[in-house]
Amino acid sequence: MSLQDNVHGDQSDRYEESDLYRLRHTAAHVMAQAVLELYPGAKLGIGPPIADGFYYDFDLGQDEAGNRRTFSPDDLEAIERRMRQIIASRHLLVYREIDVDEARRLFQDQPYKLELIAELAERGERLSTYRHDTFEDLCRGPHVAHTGKIPPDAIRLTSVAGAYWRGDEANPMLQRIYGTAWPSKRELKAYIRRVEEAKRRDHRRLGKQMELFHFDETAPGMPYWLPNGLKILRELIAFWREEHEKRGYQEIAAPLVNDVSLWKQSGHWEHYRENMFIIPIDEQRTYALKPMNCPNAMIVYGLKTRSYRDLPLRLADTDVLHRRERTGTLHGLLRVQHIQQDDAHIFVTEEQIEEEYNRILNLVDRFYDVFGLTYQLRLSTRPERFIGDVDTWNKAEAALKRILDARFGPENYQIDVGDGAFYGPKIDIDMADALGRQWQMGTVQLDFQLPRRFGLTYVDENGEDQTPVVIHRVVYGAFERFVGILIEHFNGAFPVWLAPVQAVVIPITDDHHAYVEEVTAKLRAAGVRAEADLGGERMQAKIRHAQLLKVPYMLIAGDREVEAETVSLRKRDGRRQNGMAVEAFLQMVEEKVHRRAVEI
């Protein structure tokens, strides 16, 4: 099963048609003009609007020592000042279409533009430009009417980073300036506050602070789960297993490495090989680390004769997958090369498709409600490269549209044309986190193709062989990404049932160590993830350390607590309760864990 590893925000078809998109697109052009004026000889890459802003890529060439020139923070301030001057002049944005010869003359000193012109000409596409003031750029638009439409106090250049031309490491490294633009200064300030809050919640910072995971240069994009992080992962999987057992899923596990003949049969070798880790064995054999679980599920289904009475057959797994990603795209737990999914492949008859999809969507509601998350759905249709015949694809897409129309209404989901998997259309789940950011997480894919390629059948009511349909689905998505998003969503302050350490027992002095150890042992025996802090620091330092680790409960023990066989409870949010019986604390924790409460 293939997941799209990008963030979906206002970067949609509706965004591209919006005034905000036009404003940011024009701001990118204004920035490019400012750079060319301040740095004569700079070479232009591309400069599109993106979610929450825009960027433009530049090649500043080399200095006298042969080092590639880069922008400094002071440079960004100067560029921003010049942008405001250009904006104030209210230059009209003028569109015109040009032929190939004129395009080459216009951009004769811009090698990256010439490369784009050659490709567009080869594909027979129309060439067009937008001009304002002295600046003209190869562009299809759209833009605002004039530069004065950009509020000068609502733009901000935010950062600069290296970016390979067209994302290819074999190409030159360019300088990418990121910026943002908004309809008002108030909206810019609100955006800056969101960015600051996102930095505070960054899962990479919190993951290190809370000792959850580690990335090592010897295994890029492949996390080490540290003890605290592994506890979170295990709790998520335990919850997953519990809910799937209730719904008749059967868990399987399959080999990590498979001969390429399997991937050729499934179609992944043709459509996904560049994203696979390939292992040559000898002249006759080549293996590959599996990037998907789908072919293995086909093998398990085909092990014996199946009847219509066996369907739906729900096979689920949490196997490890590996997918090759460009080094520059890796991003903490959110974009990795080692992936563990809550995968399932459900074999159904055509008549069972709609009922099974509704069962899956009920499961999605259950999972997302537990974490206080909301979601939206997208129908992703046939891509340019696909397997099977168009009629079957049309039938599959029509089935998914009927399901979404009946359950949510025709206006309450998006259609993402051409973004389906190569073997079938899908319903993608876009999840909103605490900051309102959209992430693609789960996906539910309808597949008429793979069962045919693997020769799978079931015996129908009339004793005849029929081909099943398979539904590929994940709900969490990749566990790595889901944990990363949960860290940021909760700001590291996990609900009690997920918290790696649920309680820390802290003595006031060394005289109370024995009682603290006794209480800790009692908590652990009852299933609470508890630790005793018996280090040499003072009590307040131990409390601060527990707060740094976002531990839900701190249990303080001194003379009064020892005598009364109680503890003084201090919650993560600062609330306190003195003289609490240990049994009462255990009952409170058990109740919150049982219902998987978000609050502490």
Coordinates of C-alpha atoms in Angstrom, one line a residue:
M1 CA 0.0 0.0 0.0
S2 CA 1.4 3.4 -1.0
L3 CA 1.0 6.4 1.2
Q4 CA 1.5 10.0 0.0
D5 CA 4.1 11.5 2.3
N6 CA 3.2 15.2 1.9
V7 CA 1.3 17.7 4.0
H8 CA -2.1 18.7 2.6
G9 CA -3.0 22.3 3.6
D10 CA -4.4 25.0 1.5
Q11 CA -2.2 23.6 -1.4
S12 CA -5.2 22.2 -3.2
D13 CA -7.1 22.9 -6.4
R14 CA -9.2 25.4 -4.5
Y15 CA -6.0 27.1 -3.1
E16 CA -4.6 27.4 -6.6
E17 CA -7.7 29.3 -7.7
S18 CA -7.7 31.6 -4.7
D19 CA -6.8 35.2 -4.2
L20 CA -4.3 34.1 -1.6
Y21 CA -2.5 31.9 -4.1
R22 CA -2.3 34.8 -6.6
L23 CA -1.0 37.1 -4.0
R24 CA 1.8 34.7 -3.0
H25 CA 2.7 33.9 -6.6
T26 CA 3.1 37.6 -7.3
A27 CA 5.2 38.0 -4.1
A28 CA 7.6 35.3 -5.4
H29 CA 8.0 37.3 -8.6
V30 CA 8.7 40.5 -6.6
M31 CA 11.3 38.7 -4.6
A32 CA 13.0 37.4 -7.7
Q33 CA 13.1 40.9 -9.1
A34 CA 14.6 42.2 -5.8
V35 CA 17.3 39.5 -5.9
L36 CA 18.3 40.2 -9.5
E37 CA 18.6 43.9 -8.7
L38 CA 20.7 43.3 -5.6
Y39 CA 22.7 40.4 -7.0
P40 CA 23.4 41.0 -10.7
G41 CA 24.2 37.8 -12.5
A42 CA 22.1 35.6 -10.2
K43 CA 20.5 32.7 -12.0
L44 CA 16.8 32.0 -11.5
G45 CA 15.3 28.5 -10.8
I46 CA 11.6 28.3 -10.0
G47 CA 9.4 30.2 -7.6
P48 CA 6.0 28.7 -6.8
P49 CA 3.4 29.4 -4.0
I50 CA 3.3 26.7 -1.4
A51 CA 1.2 26.0 1.7
D52 CA 1.4 29.2 3.9
G53 CA 3.8 31.0 1.6
F54 CA 6.2 30.8 -1.4
Y55 CA 9.8 30.3 -2.3
Y56 CA 12.2 31.0 -5.1
D57 CA 15.5 29.2 -6.0
F58 CA 18.6 31.1 -7.0
D59 CA 22.1 30.3 -8.1
L60 CA 24.5 33.0 -6.9
G61 CA 27.5 31.4 -8.5
Q62 CA 30.9 31.1 -6.8
D63 CA 33.2 33.4 -4.9
E64 CA 36.8 34.0 -5.7
A65 CA 37.8 30.9 -3.7
G66 CA 35.5 28.7 -5.7
N67 CA 32.9 28.4 -2.9
R68 CA 29.2 28.6 -3.8
R69 CA 27.8 31.9 -2.7
T70 CA 24.9 31.9 -0.1
F71 CA 22.4 34.3 1.3
S72 CA 22.8 35.6 4.9
P73 CA 20.1 36.8 7.3
D74 CA 21.2 40.4 6.5
D75 CA 20.7 39.7 2.8
L76 CA 17.1 38.7 3.5
E77 CA 16.4 42.0 5.3
A78 CA 17.8 43.9 2.3
I79 CA 15.7 41.8 -0.2
E80 CA 12.6 42.4 1.9
R81 CA 13.2 46.2 1.9
R82 CA 13.5 46.2 -1.8
M83 CA 10.4 44.1 -2.2
R84 CA 8.4 46.7 -0.3
Q85 CA 9.6 49.4 -2.6
I86 CA 8.5 47.4 -5.7
I87 CA 5.1 46.7 -4.1
A88 CA 4.6 50.4 -3.4
S89 CA 5.1 51.3 -7.1
R90 CA 1.9 49.3 -8.0
H91 CA 3.4 47.7 -11.2
L92 CA 0.9 46.0 -13.4
L93 CA 1.3 42.2 -14.0
V94 CA 1.1 41.7 -17.8
Y95 CA 0.6 38.3 -19.4
R96 CA 1.8 37.4 -22.9
E97 CA 2.3 34.3 -24.9
I98 CA 5.6 33.8 -26.8
D99 CA 7.2 31.4 -29.2
V100 CA 10.2 29.2 -28.5
D101 CA 12.7 31.5 -30.3
E102 CA 11.6 34.6 -28.4
A103 CA 11.7 32.6 -25.1
R104 CA 15.3 31.6 -25.7
R105 CA 16.3 35.1 -26.5
L106 CA 14.5 36.5 -23.5
F107 CA 16.2 34.0 -21.1
Q108 CA 19.5 33.6 -22.9
D109 CA 21.5 34.3 -19.8
Q110 CA 19.3 32.1 -17.6
P111 CA 20.4 28.4 -18.0
Y112 CA 17.7 26.9 -15.7
K113 CA 14.9 28.7 -17.6
L114 CA 16.4 27.5 -20.9
E115 CA 16.2 23.9 -19.6
L116 CA 12.5 24.4 -18.8
I117 CA 11.8 26.0 -22.1
A118 CA 13.4 23.1 -24.0
E119 CA 11.2 20.6 -22.1
L120 CA 8.0 22.6 -22.6
A121 CA 8.7 23.0 -26.3
E122 CA 9.4 19.2 -26.6
R123 CA 6.0 18.5 -25.0
G124 CA 4.3 21.1 -27.3
E125 CA 3.1 23.2 -24.4
R126 CA 2.3 26.8 -24.6
L127 CA 5.0 29.2 -23.5
S128 CA 3.9 32.3 -21.6
T129 CA 5.4 35.0 -19.3
Y130 CA 4.3 37.6 -16.8
R131 CA 6.0 41.0 -16.6
H132 CA 6.0 43.7 -14.0
D133 CA 8.3 46.7 -14.0
T134 CA 11.6 45.5 -15.5
F135 CA 11.1 41.9 -14.5
E136 CA 9.7 39.2 -16.8
D137 CA 9.5 35.5 -15.8
L138 CA 8.5 32.3 -17.6
C139 CA 5.1 31.7 -15.9
R140 CA 1.5 30.4 -16.4
G141 CA 0.1 32.5 -13.5
P142 CA -2.2 33.4 -12.0
H143 CA -1.3 36.7 -10.4
V144 CA -2.9 39.7 -8.8
A145 CA -3.6 42.8 -11.0
H146 CA -0.7 44.8 -9.8
T147 CA 2.1 44.6 -7.1
G148 CA 0.2 47.0 -4.9
K149 CA -2.3 44.3 -4.1
I150 CA 0.3 42.8 -1.8
P151 CA 0.1 44.5 1.7
P152 CA 3.7 45.6 2.3
D153 CA 3.5 45.0 6.1
A154 CA 2.1 41.5 5.5
I155 CA 5.1 39.9 3.9
R156 CA 8.1 38.2 5.6
L157 CA 11.1 36.4 4.2
T158 CA 11.5 33.5 6.7
S159 CA 14.5 31.4 5.9
V160 CA 17.0 30.2 3.3
A161 CA 18.1 26.7 2.6
G162 CA 20.0 24.7 0.0
A163 CA 17.9 22.9 -2.6
Y164 CA 19.1 20.7 -5.5
W165 CA 17.8 21.9 -8.9
R166 CA 14.6 20.0 -9.5
G167 CA 15.2 17.9 -6.4
D168 CA 18.0 15.8 -8.1
E169 CA 21.2 15.4 -6.1
A170 CA 23.1 15.1 -9.4
N171 CA 22.2 18.7 -10.2
P172 CA 23.7 22.0 -8.8
M173 CA 22.8 23.1 -5.3
L174 CA 20.7 26.3 -5.4
Q175 CA 19.8 28.8 -2.7
R176 CA 16.1 28.6 -1.8
I177 CA 14.5 31.7 -0.1
Y178 CA 11.3 30.9 1.7
G179 CA 8.8 33.7 2.4
T180 CA 5.2 34.2 3.4
A181 CA 2.5 36.7 2.4
W182 CA -1.0 37.4 3.8
P183 CA -3.9 39.7 3.1
S184 CA -3.2 41.6 6.3
K185 CA -0.6 42.3 9.0
R186 CA -2.9 40.7 11.5
E187 CA -3.0 37.4 9.6
L188 CA 0.8 37.6 9.2
K189 CA 1.2 37.9 13.0
A190 CA -1.2 35.0 13.6
Y191 CA 0.8 32.9 11.2
I192 CA 4.1 33.8 12.9
R193 CA 2.6 32.8 16.3
R194 CA 1.6 29.4 14.7
V195 CA 5.1 28.9 13.4
E196 CA 6.6 29.7 16.8
E197 CA 4.2 27.2 18.5
A198 CA 5.1 24.6 15.9
K199 CA 8.8 25.0 16.7
R200 CA 8.0 24.6 20.4
R201 CA 6.1 21.4 19.6
D202 CA 8.7 20.1 17.1
H203 CA 8.7 16.3 17.6
R204 CA 12.5 16.2 16.9
R205 CA 13.2 18.5 19.8
L206 CA 10.7 16.8 22.1
G207 CA 11.8 13.4 21.0
K208 CA 15.3 14.1 22.2
Q209 CA 14.2 15.9 25.4
M210 CA 11.9 13.0 26.3
E211 CA 14.3 10.3 25.1
L212 CA 11.8 8.7 22.7
F213 CA 13.9 8.0 19.5
H214 CA 17.3 8.6 17.9
F215 CA 18.4 8.9 14.3
D216 CA 22.0 7.9 13.4
E217 CA 24.0 8.8 10.3
T218 CA 24.7 5.1 9.8
A219 CA 20.9 4.5 9.1
P220 CA 19.4 7.6 7.6
G221 CA 15.6 7.8 8.0
M222 CA 15.5 4.7 10.1
P223 CA 14.7 5.5 13.8
Y224 CA 16.1 3.8 16.8
W225 CA 13.2 3.4 19.2
L226 CA 14.5 4.2 22.7
P227 CA 12.7 2.6 25.7
N228 CA 10.3 5.5 26.2
G229 CA 9.4 5.7 22.5
L230 CA 9.0 2.0 22.2
K231 CA 6.4 2.0 25.0
I232 CA 4.3 4.4 23.0
L233 CA 4.6 2.3 19.9
R234 CA 3.7 -0.8 21.8
E235 CA 0.6 0.8 23.3
L236 CA -0.5 2.0 19.8
I237 CA -0.1 -1.5 18.5
A238 CA -1.9 -3.0 21.5
F239 CA -4.9 -0.7 20.9
W240 CA -4.8 -1.6 17.2
R241 CA -4.9 -5.3 18.0
E242 CA -7.7 -5.0 20.5
E243 CA -9.9 -3.1 18.1
H244 CA -9.1 -5.4 15.2
E245 CA -9.8 -8.6 17.1
K246 CA -13.3 -7.3 17.9
R247 CA -13.9 -6.8 14.2
G248 CA -12.8 -10.2 12.9
Y249 CA -9.4 -9.4 11.5
Q250 CA -6.7 -12.1 11.5
E251 CA -3.1 -11.0 12.0
I252 CA -0.3 -12.3 9.8
A253 CA 3.4 -11.7 9.4
A254 CA 5.5 -12.1 6.2
P255 CA 9.1 -12.1 5.1
L256 CA 11.0 -8.8 5.0
V257 CA 12.9 -9.8 1.9
N258 CA 11.4 -11.3 -1.3
D259 CA 12.7 -12.3 -4.7
V260 CA 12.0 -9.7 -7.4
S261 CA 9.7 -12.2 -9.2
L262 CA 7.1 -11.4 -6.5
W263 CA 7.4 -7.7 -7.2
K264 CA 7.2 -8.2 -11.0
Q265 CA 4.0 -10.2 -10.6
S266 CA 2.4 -7.5 -8.4
G267 CA 3.5 -4.7 -10.7
H268 CA 5.6 -2.9 -8.1
W269 CA 8.8 -3.7 -10.0
E270 CA 7.6 -1.7 -13.0
H271 CA 5.8 1.1 -11.0
Y272 CA 7.8 1.4 -7.8
R273 CA 11.3 0.1 -8.3
E274 CA 13.0 3.5 -7.8
N275 CA 11.7 3.5 -4.3
M276 CA 12.9 0.0 -3.4
F277 CA 16.1 -1.2 -1.7
I278 CA 17.4 -3.9 -4.0
I279 CA 19.7 -6.7 -3.0
P280 CA 21.7 -8.5 -5.8
I281 CA 22.4 -12.0 -4.7
D282 CA 24.1 -13.5 -7.7
E283 CA 23.8 -13.5 -11.5
Q284 CA 20.5 -15.4 -11.3
R285 CA 18.8 -13.9 -8.2
T286 CA 17.9 -10.5 -7.0
Y287 CA 16.0 -9.8 -3.8
A288 CA 14.4 -6.6 -2.5
L289 CA 13.3 -5.3 0.9
K290 CA 9.6 -5.0 0.7
P291 CA 8.1 -1.5 0.4
M292 CA 4.5 -2.9 0.6
N293 CA 2.7 -5.8 2.2
C294 CA 0.2 -6.3 -0.6
P295 CA 1.9 -9.2 -2.5
N296 CA 2.4 -11.1 0.7
A297 CA -1.3 -10.9 1.5
M298 CA -2.1 -12.2 -2.0
I299 CA 0.2 -15.3 -1.3
V300 CA -1.6 -16.0 2.0
Y301 CA -5.0 -15.8 0.4
G302 CA -4.0 -18.2 -2.3
L303 CA -2.7 -20.9 0.0
K304 CA -6.0 -22.8 -0.1
T305 CA -9.4 -22.9 -1.8
R306 CA -11.7 -20.1 -0.6
S307 CA -15.5 -20.1 -0.6
Y308 CA -17.8 -17.1 -0.7
R309 CA -18.7 -18.1 2.9
D310 CA -15.1 -17.1 3.8
L311 CA -15.5 -13.6 2.6
P312 CA -14.9 -10.9 3.8
L313 CA -11.5 -12.3 4.7
R314 CA -9.6 -9.6 6.7
L315 CA -5.9 -10.1 6.9
A316 CA -3.9 -7.6 9.0
D317 CA -0.2 -7.0 9.8
T318 CA 2.2 -4.5 11.3
D319 CA 5.3 -5.7 9.3
V320 CA 8.3 -3.4 8.8
L321 CA 8.7 -1.9 5.3
H322 CA 11.6 0.0 3.7
R323 CA 11.2 2.7 1.0
R324 CA 14.1 4.6 -0.5
E325 CA 13.7 8.4 -0.2
R326 CA 16.0 11.2 -1.3
T327 CA 18.2 12.2 1.7
G328 CA 17.1 15.8 1.5
T329 CA 13.4 14.8 1.9
L330 CA 13.9 12.9 5.2
H331 CA 12.3 14.8 8.2
G332 CA 12.5 13.2 11.6
L333 CA 9.7 10.7 12.1
L334 CA 7.5 12.4 9.5
R335 CA 9.4 11.2 6.4
V336 CA 11.4 8.0 6.9
Q337 CA 12.8 5.1 5.1
H338 CA 11.9 2.5 7.7
I339 CA 8.1 2.3 7.9
Q340 CA 5.8 0.2 10.1
Q341 CA 2.1 0.3 9.0
D342 CA -1.1 -0.8 10.6
D343 CA -1.9 -2.6 7.3
A344 CA -4.8 -4.7 6.2
H345 CA -6.0 -6.5 3.1
I346 CA -9.6 -7.4 3.0
F347 CA -10.9 -9.8 0.4
V348 CA -14.5 -9.3 -0.6
T349 CA -17.1 -10.0 -3.3
E350 CA -18.2 -7.0 -5.3
E351 CA -21.5 -7.0 -3.5
Q352 CA -19.7 -6.6 -0.1
I353 CA -17.6 -3.5 -1.1
E354 CA -19.9 -0.8 0.2
E355 CA -20.7 -2.5 3.5
E356 CA -17.0 -3.2 4.2
Y357 CA -16.0 0.4 3.4
N358 CA -18.5 1.6 5.9
R359 CA -17.1 -0.8 8.5
I360 CA -13.6 0.6 7.8
L361 CA -14.9 4.2 8.1
N362 CA -16.5 3.3 11.5
L363 CA -13.1 2.0 12.6
V364 CA -11.5 5.3 11.4
D365 CA -14.0 7.2 13.6
R366 CA -13.1 5.1 16.6
F367 CA -9.3 5.5 16.2
Y368 CA -9.3 9.3 15.5
D369 CA -11.8 10.1 18.3
V370 CA -9.5 8.4 20.9
F371 CA -6.8 11.0 20.1
G372 CA -9.1 14.0 19.7
L373 CA -8.2 14.2 16.0
T374 CA -10.5 15.3 13.2
Y375 CA -10.2 14.3 9.5
Q376 CA -11.3 15.0 6.0
L377 CA -11.5 12.6 3.1
R378 CA -10.3 12.7 -0.5
L379 CA -11.2 10.5 -3.4
S380 CA -8.0 9.9 -5.5
T381 CA -8.6 8.6 -9.0
R382 CA -6.8 6.8 -11.8
P383 CA -3.2 8.0 -12.3
E384 CA -1.5 8.3 -15.7
R385 CA 0.5 5.0 -15.1
F386 CA -1.9 2.3 -14.1
I387 CA -2.5 -1.4 -14.5
G388 CA -5.8 -3.0 -15.7
D389 CA -8.5 -1.7 -18.0
V390 CA -10.3 1.6 -17.9
D391 CA -13.8 0.1 -17.5
T392 CA -12.8 -1.7 -14.3
W393 CA -11.2 1.5 -13.0
N394 CA -14.4 3.5 -13.8
K395 CA -16.4 0.9 -11.9
A396 CA -14.2 1.1 -8.9
E397 CA -14.2 4.9 -8.8
A398 CA -18.0 4.9 -9.2
A399 CA -18.3 2.6 -6.2
L400 CA -16.2 4.8 -4.0
K401 CA -18.1 7.9 -5.0
R402 CA -21.4 6.2 -4.1
I403 CA -20.0 5.3 -0.7
L404 CA -18.7 8.9 0.0
D405 CA -21.9 10.5 -1.3
A406 CA -24.1 8.3 0.8
R407 CA -22.1 8.6 4.0
F408 CA -20.8 12.2 3.9
G409 CA -22.7 14.0 1.1
P410 CA -21.3 15.0 -2.4
E411 CA -19.9 18.4 -1.1
N412 CA -18.1 17.0 1.9
Y413 CA -15.0 15.4 0.4
Q414 CA -12.4 16.4 -2.2
I415 CA -11.5 14.7 -5.5
D416 CA -7.8 14.4 -6.2
V417 CA -7.7 13.6 -9.9
G418 CA -4.9 11.2 -10.9
D419 CA -3.5 10.5 -7.4
G420 CA -4.8 6.9 -7.1
A421 CA -2.5 3.9 -6.6
F422 CA -1.3 2.2 -9.8
Y423 CA -3.7 -0.7 -9.1
G424 CA -6.8 1.1 -7.9
P425 CA -8.6 4.3 -6.7
K426 CA -8.5 5.2 -3.0
I427 CA -10.1 7.2 -0.3
D428 CA -7.3 9.2 1.5
I429 CA -7.7 10.4 5.1
D430 CA -6.3 13.9 5.8
M431 CA -5.9 14.5 9.5
A432 CA -5.9 17.9 11.3
D433 CA -3.6 18.3 14.3
A434 CA -3.7 20.7 17.2
L435 CA -2.2 23.5 15.1
G436 CA -4.7 23.0 12.2
R437 CA -2.2 21.4 9.9
Q438 CA -3.4 18.8 7.5
W439 CA -1.5 15.5 7.2
Q440 CA -2.3 12.5 5.0
M441 CA -2.5 9.5 7.3
G442 CA -4.7 6.6 6.4
T443 CA -5.9 5.4 3.1
V444 CA -8.5 2.9 1.9
Q445 CA -7.8 1.6 -1.6
L446 CA -10.1 -0.5 -3.9
D447 CA -8.3 -3.0 -6.0
F448 CA -9.7 -5.2 -8.8
Q449 CA -6.2 -5.8 -10.3
L450 CA -3.8 -7.6 -7.9
P451 CA -6.2 -10.5 -7.3
R452 CA -6.3 -11.1 -11.1
R453 CA -2.5 -10.9 -11.4
F454 CA -2.1 -13.5 -8.7
G455 CA -4.9 -15.8 -10.0
L456 CA -6.9 -15.6 -6.8
T457 CA -10.4 -17.0 -6.8
Y458 CA -13.3 -18.0 -4.5
V459 CA -16.1 -20.5 -5.2
D460 CA -19.5 -18.7 -5.4
E461 CA -22.9 -20.0 -4.5
N462 CA -23.2 -21.8 -7.8
G463 CA -19.9 -23.6 -7.5
E464 CA -18.1 -21.4 -10.0
D465 CA -14.8 -19.6 -9.6
Q466 CA -14.9 -15.9 -9.2
T467 CA -12.2 -13.3 -8.6
P468 CA -12.3 -11.5 -5.3
V469 CA -11.8 -7.7 -4.9
V470 CA -9.2 -6.6 -2.3
I471 CA -9.4 -3.5 -0.1
H472 CA -6.0 -2.2 1.0
R473 CA -6.2 0.0 4.1
V474 CA -4.3 1.6 6.9
V475 CA -5.8 3.8 9.6
Y476 CA -2.9 5.1 11.6
G477 CA -0.8 5.1 8.4
A478 CA 2.9 4.8 9.2
F479 CA 3.4 4.3 13.0
E480 CA 6.5 6.5 12.7
R481 CA 4.6 9.4 11.3
F482 CA 1.7 8.9 13.6
V483 CA 3.9 9.0 16.7
G484 CA 5.7 12.2 15.3
I485 CA 2.3 13.9 14.8
L486 CA 1.0 12.8 18.2
I487 CA 4.1 14.2 19.9
E488 CA 3.4 17.6 18.3
H489 CA -0.4 17.3 18.7
F490 CA -0.1 16.7 22.5
N491 CA 3.2 18.8 22.8
G492 CA 4.7 15.7 24.3
A493 CA 2.1 15.6 27.1
F494 CA 0.6 12.2 26.2
P495 CA -2.6 10.9 27.7
V496 CA -2.0 8.6 30.6
W497 CA -2.6 5.4 28.6
L498 CA 0.1 6.4 26.1
A499 CA 2.6 8.1 28.4
P500 CA 5.9 6.2 28.5
V501 CA 6.2 6.8 32.2
Q502 CA 2.8 7.3 33.9
A503 CA 4.1 8.1 37.4
V504 CA 7.3 9.1 39.1
V505 CA 7.5 8.5 42.9
I506 CA 9.7 11.1 44.6
P507 CA 11.1 11.0 48.1
I508 CA 11.4 14.3 50.1
T509 CA 14.6 13.1 51.7
D510 CA 16.8 10.0 51.6
D511 CA 14.9 8.7 54.7
H512 CA 11.9 8.0 52.6
H513 CA 13.6 5.8 49.9
A514 CA 12.3 2.5 51.3
Y515 CA 8.7 3.7 51.3
V516 CA 9.1 5.1 47.8
E517 CA 10.5 1.8 46.5
E518 CA 7.5 0.0 48.2
V519 CA 5.0 2.3 46.5
T520 CA 6.7 2.0 43.1
A521 CA 6.6 -1.8 43.4
K522 CA 2.9 -1.7 44.2
L523 CA 2.2 0.5 41.2
R524 CA 4.2 -1.7 38.8
A525 CA 2.5 -4.8 40.1
A526 CA -0.8 -3.2 39.2
G527 CA 0.4 -2.5 35.6
V528 CA 1.3 1.2 36.1
R529 CA 4.5 2.3 34.3
A530 CA 6.1 3.8 37.4
E531 CA 9.6 4.9 38.3
A532 CA 11.2 5.8 41.6
D533 CA 13.6 8.8 41.5
L534 CA 16.2 8.0 44.1
G535 CA 19.0 10.2 42.7
G536 CA 21.0 12.6 44.7
E537 CA 19.2 15.8 43.5
R538 CA 16.9 17.8 45.7
M539 CA 13.1 17.1 45.5
Q540 CA 12.4 20.3 43.4
A541 CA 15.0 19.3 40.9
K542 CA 13.4 15.8 40.6
I543 CA 10.0 17.4 40.0
R544 CA 11.4 19.7 37.3
H545 CA 13.0 16.6 35.6
A546 CA 9.7 14.8 35.7
Q547 CA 8.0 17.8 34.2
L548 CA 10.6 18.0 31.4
L549 CA 9.7 14.4 30.6
K550 CA 6.0 15.3 30.6
V551 CA 5.2 12.6 33.2
P552 CA 1.4 12.8 34.0
Y553 CA 1.7 12.2 37.8
M554 CA 4.4 12.9 40.4
L555 CA 3.8 11.2 43.8
I556 CA 5.7 12.9 46.6
A557 CA 6.4 11.0 49.8
G558 CA 7.6 12.5 53.1
D559 CA 7.1 11.8 56.8
R560 CA 3.3 12.4 56.8
E561 CA 2.8 10.2 53.7
V562 CA 4.9 7.3 55.2
E563 CA 3.0 7.5 58.4
A564 CA -0.4 7.6 56.8
E565 CA 0.6 5.2 53.9
T566 CA -0.5 7.8 51.3
V567 CA 1.2 10.0 48.7
S568 CA 0.9 13.6 47.7
L569 CA -0.2 13.8 44.1
R570 CA 1.1 16.5 41.8
K571 CA -0.3 16.4 38.3
R572 CA 1.6 17.5 35.2
D573 CA -0.7 20.6 34.9
G574 CA 0.2 21.7 38.4
R575 CA -2.9 20.5 40.2
R576 CA -2.3 18.8 43.6
Q577 CA -4.0 16.5 46.0
N578 CA -2.4 15.7 49.4
G579 CA -2.9 12.6 51.4
M580 CA -4.1 10.4 48.6
A581 CA -4.3 6.6 49.3
V582 CA -2.2 4.5 46.9
E583 CA -5.3 2.4 46.1
A584 CA -7.3 5.5 45.2
F585 CA -4.5 6.6 42.8
L586 CA -4.5 3.1 41.2
Q587 CA -8.2 3.2 40.7
M588 CA -8.0 6.7 39.1
V589 CA -5.2 5.6 36.7
E590 CA -7.0 2.3 35.8
E591 CA -10.2 4.2 35.0
K592 CA -8.4 6.6 32.7
V593 CA -6.4 3.9 31.0
H594 CA -9.5 1.7 30.5
R595 CA -11.4 4.4 28.6
R596 CA -8.2 5.8 27.1
A597 CA -9.0 9.3 28.4
V598 CA -7.2 12.3 26.9
E599 CA -7.3 14.3 30.1
I600 CA -5.2 13.4 33.2

